[in-house]
CSV table of C-alpha atoms and ligand atoms in Angstrom, one decimal:
chain,number,residue,atom,x,y,z
N,1,UNK,CA,-7.0,-15.5,6.6
N,2,UNK,CA,-7.3,-14.5,3.0
N,3,UNK,CA,-7.3,-10.7,2.3
N,4,UNK,CA,-8.4,-9.3,-1.1
N,5,UNK,CA,-6.6,-6.1,-1.4
N,6,UNK,CA,-6.5,-3.3,-3.9
N,7,UNK,CA,-3.9,-0.5,-4.5
N,8,UNK,CA,-5.4,3.0,-5.2
N,9,UNK,CA,-2.3,4.8,-6.4
N,10,UNK,CA,0.7,2.9,-8.0
N,11,UNK,CA,3.4,5.5,-7.9
N,12,UNK,CA,6.6,5.4,-5.8
N,13,UNK,CA,4.8,4.3,-2.6
N,14,UNK,CA,2.3,2.0,-4.4
N,15,UNK,CA,5.0,0.2,-6.3
N,16,UNK,CA,7.3,-0.1,-3.2
N,17,UNK,CA,4.3,-1.7,-1.4
N,18,UNK,CA,3.9,-4.1,-4.3
N,19,UNK,CA,7.6,-5.1,-4.0
N,20,UNK,CA,7.2,-5.5,-0.2
N,21,UNK,CA,4.1,-7.7,-0.6
N,22,UNK,CA,6.1,-9.9,-3.0
N,23,UNK,CA,9.1,-10.0,-0.7
N,24,UNK,CA,7.1,-10.7,2.4
N,25,UNK,CA,4.5,-13.1,1.0
N,26,UNK,CA,5.9,-16.1,2.9
N,27,UNK,CA,6.4,-14.2,6.1
N,28,UNK,CA,2.8,-13.0,6.0
N,29,UNK,CA,1.6,-16.5,5.4
N,30,UNK,CA,3.8,-18.4,7.9
N,31,UNK,CA,4.1,-15.9,10.7
N,32,UNK,CA,0.8,-14.1,10.5
N,33,UNK,CA,-1.5,-16.5,8.7
N,34,UNK,CA,-2.3,-13.9,6.0
N,35,UNK,CA,-2.6,-14.7,2.4
N,36,UNK,CA,-2.9,-11.6,0.2
N,37,UNK,CA,-4.5,-11.6,-3.2
N,38,UNK,CA,-4.3,-8.3,-5.1
N,39,UNK,CA,-7.6,-7.9,-6.9
N,40,UNK,CA,-7.3,-4.3,-8.1
N,41,UNK,CA,-4.9,-1.5,-9.0
N,42,UNK,CA,-5.9,2.1,-9.9
N,43,UNK,CA,-3.9,5.0,-11.1
N,44,UNK,CA,-4.4,8.5,-12.4
N,45,UNK,CA,-3.0,8.2,-15.9
N,46,UNK,CA,-1.9,4.6,-16.2
N,47,UNK,CA,-5.3,3.1,-16.2
N,48,UNK,CA,-7.1,0.7,-13.8
N,49,UNK,CA,-7.2,-3.1,-13.5
N,50,UNK,CA,-9.5,-5.4,-11.6
N,51,UNK,CA,-9.3,-9.2,-11.6
N,52,UNK,CA,-11.0,-11.1,-8.8
N,53,UNK,CA,-8.8,-14.1,-9.5
N,54,UNK,CA,-5.7,-12.0,-8.7
N,55,UNK,CA,-3.4,-9.6,-10.5
N,56,UNK,CA,0.3,-10.4,-10.9
N,57,UNK,CA,2.1,-7.7,-9.1
N,58,UNK,CA,5.3,-8.3,-11.1
N,59,UNK,CA,3.4,-7.8,-14.3
N,60,UNK,CA,1.8,-4.6,-12.9
N,61,UNK,CA,5.1,-3.2,-11.8
N,62,UNK,CA,6.7,-3.9,-15.2
N,63,UNK,CA,3.7,-2.4,-17.1
N,64,UNK,CA,3.9,0.9,-15.2
N,65,UNK,CA,7.7,0.9,-15.4
N,66,UNK,CA,7.4,0.8,-19.2
N,67,UNK,CA,4.9,3.6,-19.0
N,68,UNK,CA,2.1,1.4,-20.3
N,69,UNK,CA,-1.4,1.3,-19.1
N,70,UNK,CA,-2.7,-1.3,-16.6
N,71,UNK,CA,-5.8,-1.9,-18.6
N,72,UNK,CA,-4.1,-4.9,-20.2
N,73,UNK,CA,-4.4,-6.7,-16.8
N,74,UNK,CA,-8.1,-5.8,-16.4
N,75,UNK,CA,-10.9,-8.4,-16.6
N,76,UNK,CA,-14.4,-7.1,-16.7
N,77,UNK,CA,-16.4,-4.1,-17.9
N,78,UNK,CA,-14.4,-1.1,-19.0
N,79,UNK,CA,-13.5,1.4,-16.2
N,80,UNK,CA,-13.5,5.1,-17.0
N,81,UNK,CA,-12.2,6.5,-13.8
N,82,UNK,CA,-11.4,6.0,-10.1
N,83,UNK,CA,-15.1,6.2,-9.2
N,84,UNK,CA,-15.8,3.3,-11.5
N,85,UNK,CA,-12.9,1.4,-10.1
N,86,UNK,CA,-14.1,1.9,-6.5
N,87,UNK,CA,-17.6,0.9,-7.4
N,88,UNK,CA,-16.5,-2.4,-9.1
N,89,UNK,CA,-13.5,-3.4,-7.0
N,90,UNK,CA,-14.0,-6.6,-5.0
N,91,UNK,CA,-11.3,-5.8,-2.4
N,92,UNK,CA,-12.0,-6.0,1.4
N,93,UNK,CA,-8.9,-3.8,2.1
N,94,UNK,CA,-7.7,-0.8,0.0
N,95,UNK,CA,-4.3,0.7,0.2
N,96,UNK,CA,-4.4,4.3,-0.8
N,97,UNK,CA,-1.4,6.3,-1.9
N,98,UNK,CA,-2.4,9.1,-4.2
N,99,UNK,CA,-1.4,12.8,-4.1
N,100,UNK,CA,-3.5,15.1,-2.0
N,101,UNK,CA,-4.6,18.7,-1.9
N,102,UNK,CA,-3.0,20.4,1.1
N,103,UNK,CA,-6.0,22.8,1.3
N,104,UNK,CA,-8.8,20.3,1.7
N,105,UNK,CA,-7.4,16.7,1.5
N,106,UNK,CA,-9.2,16.0,-1.8
N,107,UNK,CA,-9.8,13.8,-3.7
N,108,UNK,CA,-8.6,11.2,-1.2
N,109,UNK,CA,-11.0,12.4,1.5
N,110,UNK,CA,-14.0,11.7,-0.8
N,111,UNK,CA,-12.5,8.3,-1.7
N,112,UNK,CA,-12.0,7.5,1.9
N,113,UNK,CA,-15.6,8.2,2.8
N,114,UNK,CA,-16.7,6.0,-0.1
N,115,UNK,CA,-14.4,3.1,0.8
N,116,UNK,CA,-15.3,3.0,4.5
N,117,UNK,CA,-19.1,3.5,3.8
N,118,UNK,CA,-18.8,0.3,1.8
N,119,UNK,CA,-17.4,-1.5,4.9
N,120,UNK,CA,-14.0,-1.9,3.3
N,121,UNK,CA,-10.8,-1.5,5.4
N,122,UNK,CA,-8.7,1.5,4.4
N,123,UNK,CA,-4.9,1.9,4.9
N,124,UNK,CA,-3.6,5.2,3.7
N,125,UNK,CA,-0.2,6.9,3.4
N,126,UNK,CA,-1.9,10.1,2.5
N,127,UNK,CA,-2.0,13.0,5.1
N,128,UNK,CA,-5.0,14.6,3.5
N,129,UNK,CA,-7.9,12.4,4.7
N,130,UNK,CA,-6.4,12.1,8.1
N,131,UNK,CA,-5.7,15.8,8.6
N,132,UNK,CA,-9.1,16.9,7.3
N,133,UNK,CA,-11.3,14.0,8.3
N,134,UNK,CA,-9.8,12.0,11.1
N,135,UNK,CA,-12.7,12.1,13.6
N,136,UNK,CA,-15.4,11.7,10.9
N,137,UNK,CA,-13.6,8.8,9.2
N,138,UNK,CA,-12.7,7.1,12.4
N,139,UNK,CA,-16.4,7.2,13.5
N,140,UNK,CA,-17.5,5.9,10.1
N,141,UNK,CA,-14.9,3.0,10.2
N,142,UNK,CA,-16.2,2.1,13.8
N,143,UNK,CA,-19.8,2.2,12.6
N,144,UNK,CA,-19.0,-0.2,9.7
N,145,UNK,CA,-16.7,-2.4,11.8
N,146,UNK,CA,-13.7,-1.9,9.6
N,147,UNK,CA,-10.1,-0.5,10.1
N,148,UNK,CA,-9.0,3.0,9.1
N,149,UNK,CA,-5.2,3.0,9.6
N,150,UNK,CA,-2.7,5.6,8.4
N,151,UNK,CA,0.7,5.0,10.2
N,152,UNK,CA,2.7,6.2,7.2
N,153,UNK,CA,1.1,9.6,7.1
N,154,UNK,CA,3.6,10.9,9.7
N,155,UNK,CA,7.2,9.8,9.7
N,156,UNK,CA,6.7,7.1,7.1
N,157,UNK,CA,7.3,3.6,8.4
N,158,UNK,CA,8.2,4.6,12.0
N,159,UNK,CA,5.4,3.4,14.3
N,160,UNK,CA,4.9,6.8,15.8
N,161,UNK,CA,1.1,6.8,15.8
N,162,UNK,CA,1.1,3.2,17.1
N,163,UNK,CA,3.3,4.1,20.0
N,164,UNK,CA,1.3,7.2,20.8
N,165,UNK,CA,-2.0,5.4,20.6
N,166,UNK,CA,-1.3,1.9,21.9
N,167,UNK,CA,2.2,1.9,23.4
N,168,UNK,CA,1.5,4.4,26.2
N,169,UNK,CA,-1.7,3.0,27.9
N,170,UNK,CA,-2.9,5.0,30.9
N,171,UNK,CA,-0.6,7.9,30.3
N,172,UNK,CA,-1.5,11.5,29.3
N,173,UNK,CA,0.5,12.9,26.5
N,174,UNK,CA,1.1,16.5,27.4
N,175,UNK,CA,3.4,17.5,24.5
N,176,UNK,CA,4.5,16.1,21.2
N,177,UNK,CA,7.3,17.9,19.4
N,178,UNK,CA,9.5,16.9,16.5
N,179,UNK,CA,10.9,17.5,13.1
N,180,UNK,CA,8.6,16.0,10.4
N,181,UNK,CA,9.6,17.6,7.1
N,182,UNK,CA,12.6,16.2,5.4
N,183,UNK,CA,13.1,18.9,2.8
N,184,UNK,CA,13.4,21.8,5.2
N,185,UNK,CA,15.6,19.9,7.5
N,186,UNK,CA,17.9,18.9,4.6
N,187,UNK,CA,18.0,22.6,3.6
N,188,UNK,CA,18.8,23.9,7.1
N,189,UNK,CA,21.5,21.2,7.5
N,190,UNK,CA,23.1,22.3,4.2
N,191,UNK,CA,22.9,26.0,5.2
N,192,UNK,CA,24.6,25.1,8.5
N,193,UNK,CA,27.3,22.6,7.3
N,194,UNK,CA,28.1,24.0,3.9
N,195,UNK,CA,27.4,27.7,4.7
N,196,UNK,CA,24.8,28.0,1.9
N,197,UNK,CA,22.3,30.7,1.3
N,198,UNK,CA,18.6,29.8,1.4
N,199,UNK,CA,18.3,29.8,-2.4
N,200,UNK,CA,21.3,27.6,-2.8
N,201,UNK,CA,20.0,25.1,-0.2
N,202,UNK,CA,16.6,25.0,-2.0
N,203,UNK,CA,18.3,24.4,-5.3
N,204,UNK,CA,20.3,21.5,-3.7
N,205,UNK,CA,17.1,20.0,-2.3
N,206,UNK,CA,15.5,20.3,-5.7
N,207,UNK,CA,18.5,18.7,-7.5
N,208,UNK,CA,18.3,15.5,-5.4
N,209,UNK,CA,14.5,15.3,-6.0
N,210,UNK,CA,13.3,15.9,-2.4
N,211,UNK,CA,11.9,19.5,-3.1
N,212,UNK,CA,9.2,20.2,-5.6
N,213,UNK,CA,9.5,23.0,-8.2
N,214,UNK,CA,6.9,24.8,-6.1
N,215,UNK,CA,8.4,24.2,-2.7
N,216,UNK,CA,5.8,26.2,-0.7
N,217,UNK,CA,4.2,23.2,0.9
N,218,UNK,CA,7.5,22.4,2.6
N,219,UNK,CA,9.3,25.8,3.1
N,220,UNK,CA,6.1,27.6,4.2
N,221,UNK,CA,5.5,25.0,6.8
N,222,UNK,CA,2.3,23.5,5.5
N,223,UNK,CA,3.5,19.9,5.4
N,224,UNK,CA,4.7,20.2,9.0
N,225,UNK,CA,1.5,21.8,10.1
N,226,UNK,CA,-0.6,19.0,8.5
N,227,UNK,CA,1.5,16.4,10.3
N,228,UNK,CA,1.3,18.3,13.6
N,229,UNK,CA,-2.4,18.5,13.4
N,230,UNK,CA,-2.6,14.7,12.8
N,231,UNK,CA,-0.5,14.0,15.8
N,232,UNK,CA,-2.5,16.4,18.0
N,233,UNK,CA,-5.8,14.9,16.9
N,234,UNK,CA,-4.8,11.2,17.0
N,235,UNK,CA,-2.6,11.1,20.1
N,236,UNK,CA,-3.8,14.1,22.2
N,237,UNK,CA,-7.5,14.0,21.4
N,238,UNK,CA,-7.5,17.5,19.8
N,239,UNK,CA,-9.7,18.5,16.9
N,240,UNK,CA,-7.4,20.8,14.9
N,241,UNK,CA,-7.3,21.5,11.1
N,242,UNK,CA,-4.0,22.4,9.5
N,243,UNK,CA,-5.1,26.1,9.4
N,244,UNK,CA,-5.5,26.0,13.2
N,245,UNK,CA,-1.7,25.4,13.6
N,246,UNK,CA,0.2,28.6,14.3
N,247,UNK,CA,2.6,28.3,11.3
N,248,UNK,CA,5.8,29.9,10.2
N,249,UNK,CA,8.1,28.3,7.6
N,250,UNK,CA,11.8,28.8,6.9
N,251,UNK,CA,11.4,31.1,3.9
N,252,UNK,CA,12.9,34.1,5.8
N,253,UNK,CA,15.8,32.2,7.3
N,254,UNK,CA,19.1,33.6,6.1
N,255,UNK,CA,22.7,32.3,6.2
N,256,UNK,CA,23.4,34.9,8.9
N,257,UNK,CA,20.7,33.4,11.2
N,258,UNK,CA,22.3,30.0,10.8
N,259,UNK,CA,25.8,31.4,11.4
N,260,UNK,CA,24.8,33.3,14.6
N,261,UNK,CA,23.1,30.2,15.9
N,262,UNK,CA,26.2,28.2,15.3
N,263,UNK,CA,28.3,30.8,17.1
N,264,UNK,CA,25.9,30.6,20.1
N,265,UNK,CA,26.0,26.8,20.3
N,266,UNK,CA,22.6,26.4,18.8
N,267,UNK,CA,21.0,24.9,15.7
N,268,UNK,CA,18.0,26.2,13.8
N,269,UNK,CA,15.4,23.6,13.2
N,270,UNK,CA,11.8,23.8,11.9
N,271,UNK,CA,10.1,22.5,15.1
N,272,UNK,CA,6.6,21.2,15.2
N,273,UNK,CA,4.9,21.2,18.5
N,274,UNK,CA,1.5,20.4,20.1
N,275,UNK,CA,1.0,21.3,23.7
N,276,UNK,CA,-1.7,20.5,26.2
N,277,UNK,CA,-2.6,23.5,28.5
N,278,UNK,CA,-3.7,23.2,32.1
N,279,UNK,CA,-7.4,23.2,31.1
N,280,UNK,CA,-6.8,20.2,28.8
N,281,UNK,CA,-7.0,22.2,25.5
N,282,UNK,CA,-4.4,21.5,22.8
N,283,UNK,CA,-2.7,24.1,20.7
N,284,UNK,CA,-0.1,23.5,17.9
N,285,UNK,CA,2.6,25.5,16.2
N,286,UNK,CA,5.3,25.2,13.6
N,287,UNK,CA,8.2,27.6,13.5
N,288,UNK,CA,12.0,27.8,13.1
N,289,UNK,CA,13.5,27.5,16.6
N,290,UNK,CA,17.0,28.0,18.1
N,291,UNK,CA,17.7,24.6,19.8
N,292,UNK,CA,20.7,24.0,22.1
N,293,UNK,CA,23.2,21.8,20.2
N,294,UNK,CA,23.1,19.2,22.9
N,295,UNK,CA,19.4,18.6,22.6
N,296,UNK,CA,18.5,15.4,20.6
N,297,UNK,CA,16.2,17.6,18.3
N,298,UNK,CA,19.3,19.6,17.2
N,299,UNK,CA,21.2,16.5,16.3
N,300,UNK,CA,18.7,15.6,13.5
N,301,UNK,CA,20.4,16.1,10.2
N,302,UNK,CA,19.3,15.9,6.6
N,303,UNK,CA,16.2,13.9,5.8
N,304,UNK,CA,16.1,12.1,9.2
N,305,UNK,CA,13.0,12.9,11.3
N,306,UNK,CA,12.3,12.7,15.0
N,307,UNK,CA,9.3,12.8,17.4
N,308,UNK,CA,9.5,13.4,21.1
N,309,UNK,CA,6.6,12.6,23.5
N,310,UNK,CA,6.3,14.1,26.9
N,311,UNK,CA,3.8,12.4,29.1
N,312,UNK,CA,2.7,12.5,32.8
N,313,UNK,CA,4.6,9.3,33.4
N,314,UNK,CA,7.5,9.0,30.9
N,315,UNK,CA,9.1,12.4,30.9
N,316,UNK,CA,10.6,12.2,27.4
N,317,UNK,CA,10.3,9.4,24.8
N,318,UNK,CA,12.0,9.9,21.5
N,319,UNK,CA,11.8,8.1,18.2
N,320,UNK,CA,14.2,8.8,15.3
N,321,UNK,CA,13.7,7.6,11.8
N,322,UNK,CA,16.7,7.4,9.5
N,323,UNK,CA,16.6,7.4,5.7
N,324,UNK,CA,12.8,7.6,5.1
N,325,UNK,CA,11.4,7.0,1.6
N,326,UNK,CA,8.9,5.0,-0.4
N,327,UNK,CA,10.1,1.6,1.0
N,328,UNK,CA,9.7,2.7,4.7
N,329,UNK,CA,6.4,4.3,3.8
N,330,UNK,CA,5.3,1.0,2.3
N,331,UNK,CA,6.4,-0.8,5.4
N,332,UNK,CA,4.0,1.4,7.5
N,333,UNK,CA,1.2,0.3,5.2
N,334,UNK,CA,2.1,-3.3,5.5
N,335,UNK,CA,2.2,-3.1,9.3
N,336,UNK,CA,-1.3,-1.4,9.2
N,337,UNK,CA,-2.6,-4.3,7.2
N,338,UNK,CA,-1.3,-6.8,9.7
N,339,UNK,CA,-2.8,-4.8,12.5
N,340,UNK,CA,-6.2,-4.9,10.8
N,341,UNK,CA,-5.9,-8.7,10.3
N,342,UNK,CA,-5.1,-9.0,14.0
N,343,UNK,CA,-8.4,-7.1,14.7
N,344,UNK,CA,-6.7,-4.0,16.3
N,345,UNK,CA,-9.5,-1.9,15.1
N,346,UNK,CA,-12.2,-3.9,16.9
N,347,UNK,CA,-13.6,-2.3,20.1
N,348,UNK,CA,-12.6,-5.3,22.3
N,349,UNK,CA,-9.0,-4.8,21.4
N,350,UNK,CA,-8.5,-1.5,23.2
N,351,UNK,CA,-11.3,-1.5,25.8
N,352,UNK,CA,-12.6,-4.4,28.0
N,353,UNK,CA,-16.1,-4.1,29.5
N,354,UNK,CA,-16.1,-4.3,33.4
N,355,UNK,CA,-17.9,-7.7,33.4
N,356,UNK,CA,-15.3,-9.3,31.0
N,357,UNK,CA,-12.6,-11.6,32.4
N,358,UNK,CA,-9.2,-12.2,30.8
J,1,NAP,N1,7.0,9.2,-1.3
J,1,NAP,C1,7.1,9.0,0.0
J,1,NAP,O1,8.2,8.6,0.5
J,1,NAP,C2,5.9,9.3,0.9
J,1,NAP,C3,6.1,9.2,2.3
J,1,NAP,C4,5.0,9.4,3.1
J,1,NAP,C5,3.7,9.7,2.5
J,1,NAP,N2,3.6,9.7,1.1
J,1,NAP,C6,2.3,10.0,0.6
J,1,NAP,O2,1.9,8.9,-0.3
J,1,NAP,C7,1.2,9.4,-1.4
J,1,NAP,C8,1.8,8.9,-2.7
J,1,NAP,O3,3.1,9.4,-2.8
J,1,NAP,P1,4.0,8.9,-4.0
J,1,NAP,O4,5.4,9.4,-3.8
J,1,NAP,O5,3.8,7.4,-4.3
J,1,NAP,O6,3.3,9.7,-5.2
J,1,NAP,P2,3.4,9.4,-6.8
J,1,NAP,O7,4.7,8.7,-7.1
J,1,NAP,O8,3.2,10.7,-7.5
J,1,NAP,O9,2.2,8.4,-7.1
J,1,NAP,C9,0.9,8.8,-7.0
J,1,NAP,C10,0.0,7.7,-7.6
J,1,NAP,O10,-1.3,8.1,-7.5
J,1,NAP,C11,-2.0,7.9,-8.8
J,1,NAP,N3,-3.1,8.8,-8.8
J,1,NAP,C12,-3.2,10.2,-8.9
J,1,NAP,N4,-4.4,10.6,-8.9
J,1,NAP,C13,-5.2,9.5,-8.8
J,1,NAP,C14,-6.6,9.2,-8.7
J,1,NAP,N5,-7.5,10.2,-8.7
J,1,NAP,N6,-7.0,7.9,-8.6
J,1,NAP,C15,-6.2,6.9,-8.6
J,1,NAP,N7,-4.8,7.1,-8.7
J,1,NAP,C16,-4.4,8.3,-8.7
J,1,NAP,C17,-0.8,8.2,-9.8
J,1,NAP,O11,-1.2,7.7,-11.1
J,1,NAP,P3,-0.4,8.2,-12.4
J,1,NAP,O12,1.0,8.4,-12.1
J,1,NAP,O13,-0.7,7.2,-13.4
J,1,NAP,O14,-1.0,9.5,-12.8
J,1,NAP,C18,0.3,7.5,-9.1
J,1,NAP,O15,0.2,6.1,-9.4
J,1,NAP,C19,1.1,10.9,-1.2
J,1,NAP,O16,-0.1,11.3,-0.6
J,1,NAP,C20,2.3,11.2,-0.3
J,1,NAP,O17,2.1,12.4,0.4
J,1,NAP,C21,4.7,9.5,0.3
């Protein structure tokens, strides 16, 4: 199978994906029968390139690394913006990794509608379109017969959504809990292990580049709430927006709070939780919680993340991802592409009709 792919976004994740596509080319061909041709790359400020004969990923990586524009690799009519790029791009699968607005998922949500409406497969690492448009985009993808996959939007390359959706057939997931935000977990770990004040822990996170200058997305719990809404919607069948998640971040946590937890044999963690009630409804919350030190959730240090499923059959199933980053995120996107090539998005993959035989 030949896939014509394009990369919308060529930053840390997009370039890590490009490196992975180069490194895994032979594996994709020999083990999965997939030959990838990159026919388009689009950025915010480094230009756009389309070439239906194929773009050299090495040349594209070098171009952006030298802070030059990709237009030198472009063949065809001039492209003014991302809208032009999407209208012209001959890809049948687009990898999207651009920044998103935490308040409405734009502009990625609009791009996602455009891509899927044109019957092009979409793989995204971006939380925005999933948190704000999962049901709509899923229905659109099904109508057009294409895949809409977003494994990397929660816990990067760990196959958390795949396990929840496909690895637990005929079970009911009653609770999902976890620690999904690396920045706040790193800060809480530093407060606990190095006896830091909140501001000192924030400065430490900023100094190693994991916290933004404006850290509110992380410390006020928005990033965690967005990821919790995604898990609740995708795995538990809920229909929550990030604002529906009962949310409290770690901004008010003090060194004294952390010290008294330590004295009581507990650890403070920003816990994300979605729970199914008796009537089947699902609610979600994010809050700093005092977790007994022996619990696997308390053992999560630094930028490591964890998810814990409780189901009606398996009482507790836990996945831990160590050392997440652009490379692991890129891996989640690569796995999504392979799953689309396998036809995992097609109705017959997940549901057989009663008259069918196997
Ligand atoms: N970094 C991670 O480990 C990680 C993990 C999980 C999920 N994610 C998600 O992945 C996405 C990308 O993260 P990143 O770290 O790669 O960000 P990044 O380094 O800032 O890269 C963003 C890329 O998107 C481009 N871009 C911005 N607006 C665009 C537009 N309107 N049209 C086309 N391209 C546009 C930027 O172009 P210019 O630079 O030329 O302006 C850049 O190439 C985000 O949604 C993030 O939440 C990242």
